Amino acid sequence: MEQQKLPNATAVIVLSIISIITCCCFGIIGLIFGLIALFLANKDMKLYKENPELYSNYSNLNTGRILAIIGTVLSALTFLYCIYSFATTTPEEWDMIMTEYNKAMEEAQRNQSR
């Protein structure tokens, strides 16, 4: 009997790598990609456990699953840190942040109009 590849192993690896790369985008993007990768990995692991001699690339799936766990954890930590940062910022700090933002936007508009 010829062995076939697990259907989502490559997708799991790609999504896991994207999850790790995008974990710095406030955490939410990496969290989404990581959870999708974990869902697909668990689905393929069930397929493999039902009939292990039928599939050949379980090691790729397991690698992708490990990367998905890492990406999900990093993204979750980033997301929680962002929530903490927004929650603990005082109104005075927000005023300072918004003042600096407005100055930067005005400077960008002046440079663009030249």
mmCIF file of N, CA and C in Angstrom:
data_model
loop_
_atom_site.group_PDB
_atom_site.id
_atom_site.type_symbol
_atom_site.label_atom_id
_atom_site.label_comp_id
_atom_site.label_asym_id
_atom_site.label_seq_id
_atom_site.Cartn_x
_atom_site.Cartn_y
_atom_site.Cartn_z
ATOM 1 N N MET A 1 0.827 -1.167 0.000
ATOM 2 C CA MET A 1 0.000 0.000 0.000
ATOM 3 C C MET A 1 0.890 1.255 0.000
ATOM 4 N N GLU A 2 0.571 2.196 -0.868
ATOM 5 C CA GLU A 2 1.353 3.418 -0.994
ATOM 6 C C GLU A 2 0.927 4.435 0.065
ATOM 7 N N GLN A 3 1.919 5.011 0.715
ATOM 8 C CA GLN A 3 1.619 6.001 1.743
ATOM 9 C C GLN A 3 1.304 7.348 1.101
ATOM 10 N N GLN A 4 0.382 8.048 1.714
ATOM 11 C CA GLN A 4 0.035 9.383 1.240
ATOM 12 C C GLN A 4 0.370 10.408 2.315
ATOM 13 N N LYS A 5 0.356 11.659 1.895
ATOM 14 C CA LYS A 5 0.686 12.729 2.836
ATOM 15 C C LYS A 5 -0.579 13.188 3.563
ATOM 16 N N LEU A 6 -0.391 13.615 4.798
ATOM 17 C CA LEU A 6 -1.508 14.179 5.553
ATOM 18 C C LEU A 6 -1.972 15.461 4.859
ATOM 19 N N PRO A 7 -3.271 15.668 4.732
ATOM 20 C CA PRO A 7 -3.769 16.761 3.888
ATOM 21 C C PRO A 7 -3.412 18.175 4.347
ATOM 22 N N ASN A 8 -3.257 18.411 5.635
ATOM 23 C CA ASN A 8 -3.049 19.778 6.121
ATOM 24 C C ASN A 8 -1.673 20.028 6.731
ATOM 25 N N ALA A 9 -0.743 19.104 6.570
ATOM 26 C CA ALA A 9 0.561 19.251 7.226
ATOM 27 C C ALA A 9 1.305 20.498 6.753
ATOM 28 N N THR A 10 1.306 20.752 5.469
ATOM 29 C CA THR A 10 1.988 21.936 4.941
ATOM 30 C C THR A 10 1.287 23.214 5.389
ATOM 31 N N ALA A 11 -0.035 23.210 5.368
ATOM 32 C CA ALA A 11 -0.793 24.385 5.805
ATOM 33 C C ALA A 11 -0.526 24.682 7.283
ATOM 34 N N VAL A 12 -0.401 23.642 8.084
ATOM 35 C CA VAL A 12 -0.126 23.824 9.515
ATOM 36 C C VAL A 12 1.227 24.501 9.705
ATOM 37 N N ILE A 13 2.237 24.071 8.960
ATOM 38 C CA ILE A 13 3.566 24.677 9.087
ATOM 39 C C ILE A 13 3.526 26.145 8.656
ATOM 40 N N VAL A 14 2.885 26.411 7.518
ATOM 41 C CA VAL A 14 2.821 27.788 7.013
ATOM 42 C C VAL A 14 2.071 28.693 7.993
ATOM 43 N N LEU A 15 0.923 28.256 8.457
ATOM 44 C CA LEU A 15 0.140 29.058 9.408
ATOM 45 C C LEU A 15 0.887 29.266 10.723
ATOM 46 N N SER A 16 1.625 28.254 11.141
ATOM 47 C CA SER A 16 2.392 28.363 12.386
ATOM 48 C C SER A 16 3.502 29.396 12.261
ATOM 49 N N ILE A 17 4.187 29.386 11.129
ATOM 50 C CA ILE A 17 5.253 30.366 10.910
ATOM 51 C C ILE A 17 4.667 31.773 10.838
ATOM 52 N N ILE A 18 3.536 31.926 10.156
ATOM 53 C CA ILE A 18 2.869 33.227 10.103
ATOM 54 C C ILE A 18 2.463 33.668 11.506
ATOM 55 N N SER A 19 2.015 32.721 12.308
ATOM 56 C CA SER A 19 1.627 33.034 13.684
ATOM 57 C C SER A 19 2.806 33.583 14.489
ATOM 58 N N ILE A 20 3.959 32.978 14.334
ATOM 59 C CA ILE A 20 5.143 33.440 15.064
ATOM 60 C C ILE A 20 5.579 34.811 14.555
ATOM 61 N N ILE A 21 5.542 34.998 13.245
ATOM 62 C CA ILE A 21 5.972 36.266 12.664
ATOM 63 C C ILE A 21 5.044 37.412 13.083
ATOM 64 N N THR A 22 3.735 37.137 13.095
ATOM 65 C CA THR A 22 2.767 38.207 13.368
ATOM 66 C C THR A 22 2.387 38.328 14.842
ATOM 67 N N CYS A 23 3.089 37.652 15.708
ATOM 68 C CA CYS A 23 2.743 37.757 17.134
ATOM 69 C C CYS A 23 2.976 39.158 17.671
ATOM 70 N N CYS A 24 3.774 39.953 16.980
ATOM 71 C CA CYS A 24 4.053 41.320 17.434
ATOM 72 C C CYS A 24 2.973 42.319 17.021
ATOM 73 N N CYS A 25 2.015 41.902 16.215
ATOM 74 C CA CYS A 25 0.940 42.797 15.741
ATOM 75 C C CYS A 25 -0.198 42.812 16.756
ATOM 76 N N PHE A 26 0.072 43.307 17.945
ATOM 77 C CA PHE A 26 -0.869 43.361 19.067
ATOM 78 C C PHE A 26 -1.334 41.975 19.501
ATOM 79 N N GLY A 27 -0.761 40.917 18.950
ATOM 80 C CA GLY A 27 -1.060 39.562 19.373
ATOM 81 C C GLY A 27 -2.268 38.926 18.727
ATOM 82 N N ILE A 28 -3.214 39.698 18.279
ATOM 83 C CA ILE A 28 -4.474 39.131 17.813
ATOM 84 C C ILE A 28 -4.315 38.396 16.487
ATOM 85 N N ILE A 29 -3.512 38.929 15.570
ATOM 86 C CA ILE A 29 -3.339 38.281 14.269
ATOM 87 C C ILE A 29 -2.619 36.943 14.441
ATOM 88 N N GLY A 30 -1.544 36.948 15.198
ATOM 89 C CA GLY A 30 -0.817 35.711 15.444
ATOM 90 C C GLY A 30 -1.650 34.692 16.192
ATOM 91 N N LEU A 31 -2.499 35.162 17.085
ATOM 92 C CA LEU A 31 -3.381 34.275 17.837
ATOM 93 C C LEU A 31 -4.366 33.577 16.906
ATOM 94 N N ILE A 32 -4.916 34.313 15.970
ATOM 95 C CA ILE A 32 -5.860 33.729 15.015
ATOM 96 C C ILE A 32 -5.173 32.662 14.165
ATOM 97 N N PHE A 33 -4.008 33.002 13.585
ATOM 98 C CA PHE A 33 -3.295 32.033 12.755
ATOM 99 C C PHE A 33 -2.855 30.814 13.561
ATOM 100 N N GLY A 34 -2.396 31.031 14.782
ATOM 101 C CA GLY A 34 -1.961 29.918 15.621
ATOM 102 C C GLY A 34 -3.103 28.983 15.984
ATOM 103 N N LEU A 35 -4.258 29.532 16.299
ATOM 104 C CA LEU A 35 -5.405 28.687 16.647
ATOM 105 C C LEU A 35 -5.918 27.909 15.439
ATOM 106 N N ILE A 36 -5.900 28.527 14.259
ATOM 107 C CA ILE A 36 -6.298 27.799 13.047
ATOM 108 C C ILE A 36 -5.321 26.655 12.785
ATOM 109 N N ALA A 37 -4.025 26.926 12.953
ATOM 110 C CA ALA A 37 -3.012 25.888 12.750
ATOM 111 C C ALA A 37 -3.199 24.741 13.749
ATOM 112 N N LEU A 38 -3.489 25.062 14.998
ATOM 113 C CA LEU A 38 -3.715 24.010 15.991
ATOM 114 C C LEU A 38 -4.952 23.183 15.665
ATOM 115 N N PHE A 39 -5.998 23.837 15.202
ATOM 116 C CA PHE A 39 -7.215 23.118 14.822
ATOM 117 C C PHE A 39 -6.924 22.141 13.677
ATOM 118 N N LEU A 40 -6.218 22.612 12.646
ATOM 119 C CA LEU A 40 -5.893 21.738 11.511
ATOM 120 C C LEU A 40 -4.946 20.609 11.929
ATOM 121 N N ALA A 41 -4.005 20.919 12.816
ATOM 122 C CA ALA A 41 -3.066 19.887 13.281
ATOM 123 C C ALA A 41 -3.798 18.803 14.058
ATOM 124 N N ASN A 42 -4.720 19.191 14.924
ATOM 125 C CA ASN A 42 -5.471 18.195 15.690
ATOM 126 C C ASN A 42 -6.344 17.336 14.783
ATOM 127 N N LYS A 43 -6.897 17.957 13.762
ATOM 128 C CA LYS A 43 -7.715 17.222 12.798
ATOM 129 C C LYS A 43 -6.877 16.160 12.077
ATOM 130 N N ASP A 44 -5.683 16.544 11.623
ATOM 131 C CA ASP A 44 -4.805 15.593 10.940
ATOM 132 C C ASP A 44 -4.220 14.554 11.891
ATOM 133 N N MET A 45 -3.995 14.922 13.147
ATOM 134 C CA MET A 45 -3.483 13.944 14.111
ATOM 135 C C MET A 45 -4.498 12.835 14.340
ATOM 136 N N LYS A 46 -5.785 13.183 14.355
ATOM 137 C CA LYS A 46 -6.826 12.167 14.484
ATOM 138 C C LYS A 46 -6.804 11.226 13.286
ATOM 139 N N LEU A 47 -6.623 11.801 12.086
ATOM 140 C CA LEU A 47 -6.519 10.964 10.884
ATOM 141 C C LEU A 47 -5.339 10.004 10.995
ATOM 142 N N TYR A 48 -4.207 10.517 11.430
ATOM 143 C CA TYR A 48 -3.012 9.692 11.538
ATOM 144 C C TYR A 48 -3.179 8.588 12.580
ATOM 145 N N LYS A 49 -3.782 8.911 13.711
ATOM 146 C CA LYS A 49 -3.935 7.916 14.772
ATOM 147 C C LYS A 49 -4.916 6.811 14.388
ATOM 148 N N GLU A 50 -5.861 7.125 13.515
ATOM 149 C CA GLU A 50 -6.786 6.092 13.056
ATOM 150 C C GLU A 50 -6.102 5.060 12.170
ATOM 151 N N ASN A 51 -5.148 5.519 11.351
ATOM 152 C CA ASN A 51 -4.497 4.626 10.400
ATOM 153 C C ASN A 51 -3.072 5.106 10.141
ATOM 154 N N PRO A 52 -2.125 4.881 11.082
ATOM 155 C CA PRO A 52 -0.781 5.452 10.973
ATOM 156 C C PRO A 52 0.040 4.944 9.783
ATOM 157 N N GLU A 53 -0.189 3.711 9.339
ATOM 158 C CA GLU A 53 0.609 3.176 8.234
ATOM 159 C C GLU A 53 0.214 3.776 6.885
ATOM 160 N N LEU A 54 -0.870 4.531 6.853
ATOM 161 C CA LEU A 54 -1.360 5.113 5.610
ATOM 162 C C LEU A 54 -0.680 6.450 5.279
ATOM 163 N N TYR A 55 -0.094 7.113 6.282
ATOM 164 C CA TYR A 55 0.442 8.465 6.072
ATOM 165 C C TYR A 55 1.945 8.511 6.322
ATOM 166 N N SER A 56 2.617 9.417 5.583
ATOM 167 C CA SER A 56 4.083 9.440 5.631
ATOM 168 C C SER A 56 4.684 10.692 6.273
ATOM 169 N N ASN A 57 3.958 11.778 6.388
ATOM 170 C CA ASN A 57 4.585 13.028 6.836
ATOM 171 C C ASN A 57 4.095 13.487 8.210
ATOM 172 N N TYR A 58 4.010 12.576 9.134
ATOM 173 C CA TYR A 58 3.584 12.920 10.487
ATOM 174 C C TYR A 58 4.595 13.833 11.174
ATOM 175 N N SER A 59 5.885 13.664 10.884
ATOM 176 C CA SER A 59 6.896 14.507 11.530
ATOM 177 C C SER A 59 6.721 15.974 11.134
ATOM 178 N N ASN A 60 6.345 16.235 9.886
ATOM 179 C CA ASN A 60 6.071 17.615 9.467
ATOM 180 C C ASN A 60 4.879 18.174 10.226
ATOM 181 N N LEU A 61 3.861 17.367 10.391
ATOM 182 C CA LEU A 61 2.674 17.804 11.123
ATOM 183 C C LEU A 61 3.022 18.104 12.578
ATOM 184 N N ASN A 62 3.809 17.256 13.185
ATOM 185 C CA ASN A 62 4.193 17.459 14.584
ATOM 186 C C ASN A 62 5.047 18.721 14.744
ATOM 187 N N THR A 63 5.949 18.956 13.794
ATOM 188 C CA THR A 63 6.754 20.181 13.819
ATOM 189 C C THR A 63 5.859 21.415 13.711
ATOM 190 N N GLY A 64 4.908 21.384 12.786
ATOM 191 C CA GLY A 64 3.973 22.491 12.630
ATOM 192 C C GLY A 64 3.135 22.707 13.874
ATOM 193 N N ARG A 65 2.744 21.614 14.529
ATOM 194 C CA ARG A 65 1.951 21.705 15.752
ATOM 195 C C ARG A 65 2.748 22.375 16.872
ATOM 196 N N ILE A 66 4.017 22.007 16.993
ATOM 197 C CA ILE A 66 4.875 22.622 18.006
ATOM 198 C C ILE A 66 5.057 24.111 17.723
ATOM 199 N N LEU A 67 5.286 24.453 16.455
ATOM 200 C CA LEU A 67 5.416 25.863 16.089
ATOM 201 C C LEU A 67 4.111 26.621 16.344
ATOM 202 N N ALA A 68 2.975 25.976 16.113
ATOM 203 C CA ALA A 68 1.678 26.615 16.364
ATOM 204 C C ALA A 68 1.490 26.897 17.852
ATOM 205 N N ILE A 69 1.918 25.974 18.675
ATOM 206 C CA ILE A 69 1.830 26.191 20.125
ATOM 207 C C ILE A 69 2.700 27.375 20.531
ATOM 208 N N ILE A 70 3.924 27.431 19.998
ATOM 209 C CA ILE A 70 4.828 28.541 20.311
ATOM 210 C C ILE A 70 4.226 29.866 19.839
ATOM 211 N N GLY A 71 3.731 29.905 18.599
ATOM 212 C CA GLY A 71 3.140 31.124 18.062
ATOM 213 C C GLY A 71 1.908 31.564 18.836
ATOM 214 N N THR A 72 1.083 30.600 19.242
ATOM 215 C CA THR A 72 -0.125 30.925 20.003
ATOM 216 C C THR A 72 0.230 31.484 21.380
ATOM 217 N N VAL A 73 1.199 30.885 22.035
ATOM 218 C CA VAL A 73 1.606 31.366 23.362
ATOM 219 C C VAL A 73 2.223 32.764 23.263
ATOM 220 N N LEU A 74 3.122 32.965 22.293
ATOM 221 C CA LEU A 74 3.729 34.290 22.128
ATOM 222 C C LEU A 74 2.669 35.344 21.809
ATOM 223 N N SER A 75 1.731 34.997 20.943
ATOM 224 C CA SER A 75 0.671 35.939 20.576
ATOM 225 C C SER A 75 -0.240 36.234 21.757
ATOM 226 N N ALA A 76 -0.568 35.211 22.537
ATOM 227 C CA ALA A 76 -1.417 35.418 23.707
ATOM 228 C C ALA A 76 -0.719 36.319 24.729
ATOM 229 N N LEU A 77 0.577 36.111 24.934
ATOM 230 C CA LEU A 77 1.322 36.961 25.865
ATOM 231 C C LEU A 77 1.379 38.407 25.368
ATOM 232 N N THR A 78 1.593 38.584 24.071
ATOM 233 C CA THR A 78 1.608 39.931 23.498
ATOM 234 C C THR A 78 0.248 40.594 23.639
ATOM 235 N N PHE A 79 -0.809 39.846 23.365
ATOM 236 C CA PHE A 79 -2.167 40.371 23.465
ATOM 237 C C PHE A 79 -2.482 40.787 24.903
ATOM 238 N N LEU A 80 -2.127 39.941 25.856
ATOM 239 C CA LEU A 80 -2.357 40.276 27.264
ATOM 240 C C LEU A 80 -1.543 41.488 27.693
ATOM 241 N N TYR A 81 -0.318 41.602 27.207
ATOM 242 C CA TYR A 81 0.509 42.765 27.528
ATOM 243 C C TYR A 81 -0.116 44.043 26.960
ATOM 244 N N CYS A 82 -0.635 43.972 25.735
ATOM 245 C CA CYS A 82 -1.283 45.148 25.136
ATOM 246 C C CYS A 82 -2.507 45.563 25.945
ATOM 247 N N ILE A 83 -3.300 44.598 26.360
ATOM 248 C CA ILE A 83 -4.470 44.914 27.186
ATOM 249 C C ILE A 83 -4.028 45.556 28.503
ATOM 250 N N TYR A 84 -3.004 44.991 29.118
ATOM 251 C CA TYR A 84 -2.483 45.546 30.369
ATOM 252 C C TYR A 84 -1.978 46.975 30.157
ATOM 253 N N SER A 85 -1.245 47.198 29.071
ATOM 254 C CA SER A 85 -0.702 48.532 28.796
ATOM 255 C C SER A 85 -1.805 49.561 28.598
ATOM 256 N N PHE A 86 -2.836 49.194 27.836
ATOM 257 C CA PHE A 86 -3.937 50.120 27.613
ATOM 258 C C PHE A 86 -4.724 50.368 28.901
ATOM 259 N N ALA A 87 -4.862 49.348 29.717
ATOM 260 C CA ALA A 87 -5.658 49.474 30.936
ATOM 261 C C ALA A 87 -4.958 50.297 32.007
ATOM 262 N N THR A 88 -3.651 50.291 32.026
ATOM 263 C CA THR A 88 -2.925 50.974 33.095
ATOM 264 C C THR A 88 -2.399 52.344 32.698
ATOM 265 N N THR A 89 -2.680 52.779 31.480
ATOM 266 C CA THR A 89 -2.231 54.102 31.050
ATOM 267 C C THR A 89 -3.145 55.164 31.656
ATOM 268 N N THR A 90 -2.549 56.146 32.305
ATOM 269 C CA THR A 90 -3.326 57.201 32.960
ATOM 270 C C THR A 90 -3.810 58.216 31.924
ATOM 271 N N PRO A 91 -4.838 58.992 32.271
ATOM 272 C CA PRO A 91 -5.327 60.022 31.341
ATOM 273 C C PRO A 91 -4.250 61.041 30.948
ATOM 274 N N GLU A 92 -3.365 61.374 31.877
ATOM 275 C CA GLU A 92 -2.286 62.307 31.558
ATOM 276 C C GLU A 92 -1.349 61.713 30.510
ATOM 277 N N GLU A 93 -1.063 60.428 30.649
ATOM 278 C CA GLU A 93 -0.207 59.764 29.656
ATOM 279 C C GLU A 93 -0.892 59.712 28.297
ATOM 280 N N TRP A 94 -2.211 59.467 28.294
ATOM 281 C CA TRP A 94 -2.946 59.464 27.024
ATOM 282 C C TRP A 94 -2.898 60.842 26.381
ATOM 283 N N ASP A 95 -3.033 61.886 27.164
ATOM 284 C CA ASP A 95 -2.944 63.244 26.627
ATOM 285 C C ASP A 95 -1.578 63.497 25.990
ATOM 286 N N MET A 96 -0.528 63.060 26.670
ATOM 287 C CA MET A 96 0.815 63.228 26.135
ATOM 288 C C MET A 96 0.993 62.427 24.840
ATOM 289 N N ILE A 97 0.498 61.216 24.827
ATOM 290 C CA ILE A 97 0.594 60.369 23.634
ATOM 291 C C ILE A 97 -0.149 61.016 22.469
ATOM 292 N N MET A 98 -1.352 61.503 22.722
ATOM 293 C CA MET A 98 -2.153 62.104 21.660
ATOM 294 C C MET A 98 -1.540 63.412 21.173
ATOM 295 N N THR A 99 -0.941 64.192 22.066
ATOM 296 C CA THR A 99 -0.260 65.420 21.665
ATOM 297 C C THR A 99 0.911 65.108 20.739
ATOM 298 N N GLU A 100 1.705 64.126 21.114
ATOM 299 C CA GLU A 100 2.835 63.720 20.271
ATOM 300 C C GLU A 100 2.346 63.185 18.924
ATOM 301 N N TYR A 101 1.261 62.424 18.944
ATOM 302 C CA TYR A 101 0.693 61.887 17.703
ATOM 303 C C TYR A 101 0.226 63.020 16.794
ATOM 304 N N ASN A 102 -0.460 64.006 17.354
ATOM 305 C CA ASN A 102 -0.943 65.137 16.560
ATOM 306 C C ASN A 102 0.217 65.939 15.977
ATOM 307 N N LYS A 103 1.281 66.146 16.754
ATOM 308 C CA LYS A 103 2.459 66.839 16.247
ATOM 309 C C LYS A 103 3.079 66.071 15.074
ATOM 310 N N ALA A 104 3.170 64.770 15.215
ATOM 311 C CA ALA A 104 3.752 63.951 14.147
ATOM 312 C C ALA A 104 2.888 63.994 12.887
ATOM 313 N N MET A 105 1.575 63.978 13.051
ATOM 314 C CA MET A 105 0.671 64.038 11.890
ATOM 315 C C MET A 105 0.769 65.398 11.203
ATOM 316 N N GLU A 106 0.838 66.496 11.972
ATOM 317 C CA GLU A 106 0.980 67.825 11.386
ATOM 318 C C GLU A 106 2.300 67.959 10.635
ATOM 319 N N GLU A 107 3.365 67.415 11.211
ATOM 320 C CA GLU A 107 4.676 67.439 10.555
ATOM 321 C C GLU A 107 4.629 66.643 9.252
ATOM 322 N N ALA A 108 3.978 65.505 9.256
ATOM 323 C CA ALA A 108 3.874 64.689 8.051
ATOM 324 C C ALA A 108 3.079 65.410 6.977
ATOM 325 N N GLN A 109 2.013 66.119 7.357
ATOM 326 C CA GLN A 109 1.223 66.875 6.393
ATOM 327 C C GLN A 109 2.036 68.034 5.819
ATOM 328 N N ARG A 110 2.815 68.703 6.653
ATOM 329 C CA ARG A 110 3.668 69.787 6.159
ATOM 330 C C ARG A 110 4.705 69.268 5.177
ATOM 331 N N ASN A 111 5.304 68.135 5.501
ATOM 332 C CA ASN A 111 6.312 67.556 4.605
ATOM 333 C C ASN A 111 5.681 67.079 3.296
ATOM 334 N N GLN A 112 4.467 66.616 3.360
ATOM 335 C CA GLN A 112 3.793 66.119 2.169
ATOM 336 C C GLN A 112 3.377 67.263 1.250
ATOM 337 N N SER A 113 3.039 68.415 1.799
ATOM 338 C CA SER A 113 2.584 69.541 0.997
ATOM 339 C C SER A 113 3.735 70.289 0.334
ATOM 340 N N ARG A 114 4.953 69.981 0.703
ATOM 341 C CA ARG A 114 6.120 70.664 0.103
ATOM 342 C C ARG A 114 6.379 70.189 -1.276
#
